[in-house]
Amino acid sequence: VNEENAAGGRVVTAPTNGACGIIPAVLAYYDKFIRPVNANSYTRYFLASGVIGALYKMNASISGAEVGCQGEVGVACSMAAAG
């Protein structure tokens, strides 16, 4: 993430840069150890994760500066679990 950002590339983190590895790590684990993931599964996973992230954003906070690092990581874990 940091290298791409430094090179001027586009970076999309979910939910934040501090917790951006959790969601793709859960999906990668599922793909490697549970069952192979297809394009439809990716879409469904990210939509479900995004809905949970939106609920947090509207009703609480996703910011580590506001709720601390544990809150930030907790949001990411919730998003990954929903997917």
Short mmCIF file of C-alpha atoms in Angstrom, two decimals:
data_model
loop_
_atom_site.label_atom_id
_atom_site.label_comp_id
_atom_site.label_asym_id
_atom_site.label_seq_id
_atom_site.Cartn_x
_atom_site.Cartn_y
_atom_site.Cartn_z
CA VAL A 1 0.00 0.00 0.00
CA ASN A 2 2.69 2.47 0.98
CA GLU A 3 4.77 1.81 -2.13
CA GLU A 4 1.80 2.28 -4.44
CA ASN A 5 0.84 5.49 -2.69
CA ALA A 6 4.41 6.83 -2.88
CA ALA A 7 4.51 6.07 -6.61
CA GLY A 8 1.40 8.21 -7.13
CA GLY A 9 -0.90 5.26 -7.75
CA ARG A 10 -4.47 4.94 -6.61
CA VAL A 11 -4.93 3.22 -3.27
CA VAL A 12 -8.28 2.07 -1.96
CA THR A 13 -8.13 0.90 1.64
CA ALA A 14 -10.93 -0.75 3.56
CA PRO A 15 -11.85 0.52 6.03
CA THR A 16 -8.69 2.57 6.64
CA ASN A 17 -5.01 2.42 5.78
CA GLY A 18 -4.19 1.15 9.27
CA ALA A 19 -6.47 -1.88 8.94
CA CYS A 20 -6.43 -2.42 5.19
CA GLY A 21 -4.84 -5.88 5.26
CA ILE A 22 -7.59 -7.69 7.15
CA ILE A 23 -10.30 -7.84 4.50
CA PRO A 24 -8.09 -9.08 1.64
CA ALA A 25 -6.28 -11.49 3.99
CA VAL A 26 -9.53 -13.19 4.99
CA LEU A 27 -10.57 -13.49 1.36
CA ALA A 28 -7.15 -14.86 0.37
CA TYR A 29 -7.27 -17.42 3.20
CA TYR A 30 -10.75 -18.54 2.13
CA ASP A 31 -9.61 -18.81 -1.49
CA LYS A 32 -6.51 -20.84 -0.63
CA PHE A 33 -7.70 -23.11 2.19
CA ILE A 34 -11.50 -23.35 2.06
CA ARG A 35 -12.67 -23.17 -1.55
CA PRO A 36 -11.59 -21.34 -4.72
CA VAL A 37 -13.22 -17.95 -5.17
CA ASN A 38 -14.77 -16.82 -8.46
CA ALA A 39 -15.68 -13.31 -9.68
CA ASN A 40 -19.21 -13.56 -8.29
CA SER A 41 -17.83 -14.46 -4.85
CA TYR A 42 -15.50 -11.45 -4.93
CA THR A 43 -18.41 -9.16 -5.76
CA ARG A 44 -20.61 -10.57 -3.02
CA TYR A 45 -17.80 -10.44 -0.45
CA PHE A 46 -16.91 -6.82 -1.12
CA LEU A 47 -20.56 -5.71 -1.24
CA ALA A 48 -21.31 -7.33 2.12
CA SER A 49 -18.12 -5.90 3.61
CA GLY A 50 -18.94 -2.47 2.23
CA VAL A 51 -22.42 -2.47 3.73
CA ILE A 52 -21.01 -3.17 7.19
CA GLY A 53 -18.40 -0.46 6.70
CA ALA A 54 -21.13 2.00 5.70
CA LEU A 55 -23.11 1.16 8.84
CA TYR A 56 -20.08 1.90 10.99
CA LYS A 57 -19.35 5.10 9.11
CA MET A 58 -22.93 6.38 9.54
CA ASN A 59 -23.48 5.28 13.14
CA ALA A 60 -20.05 5.14 14.78
CA SER A 61 -16.52 5.66 13.52
CA ILE A 62 -13.90 3.87 11.47
CA SER A 63 -11.13 6.29 12.42
CA GLY A 64 -8.25 5.09 14.55
CA ALA A 65 -7.78 8.68 15.70
CA GLU A 66 -11.31 8.70 17.13
CA VAL A 67 -11.81 5.18 18.45
CA GLY A 68 -8.25 3.90 18.68
CA CYS A 69 -6.48 1.19 16.78
CA GLN A 70 -8.58 -1.58 18.33
CA GLY A 71 -11.76 0.09 17.10
CA GLU A 72 -10.31 0.47 13.63
CA VAL A 73 -9.25 -3.18 13.47
CA GLY A 74 -12.57 -4.26 15.00
CA VAL A 75 -14.44 -2.57 12.17
CA ALA A 76 -12.23 -4.32 9.61
CA CYS A 77 -12.81 -7.69 11.30
CA SER A 78 -16.57 -7.12 11.27
CA MET A 79 -16.43 -6.22 7.61
CA ALA A 80 -14.38 -9.32 6.78
CA ALA A 81 -16.69 -11.58 8.79
CA ALA A 82 -19.74 -10.22 6.98
CA GLY A 83 -18.18 -11.06 3.65
#
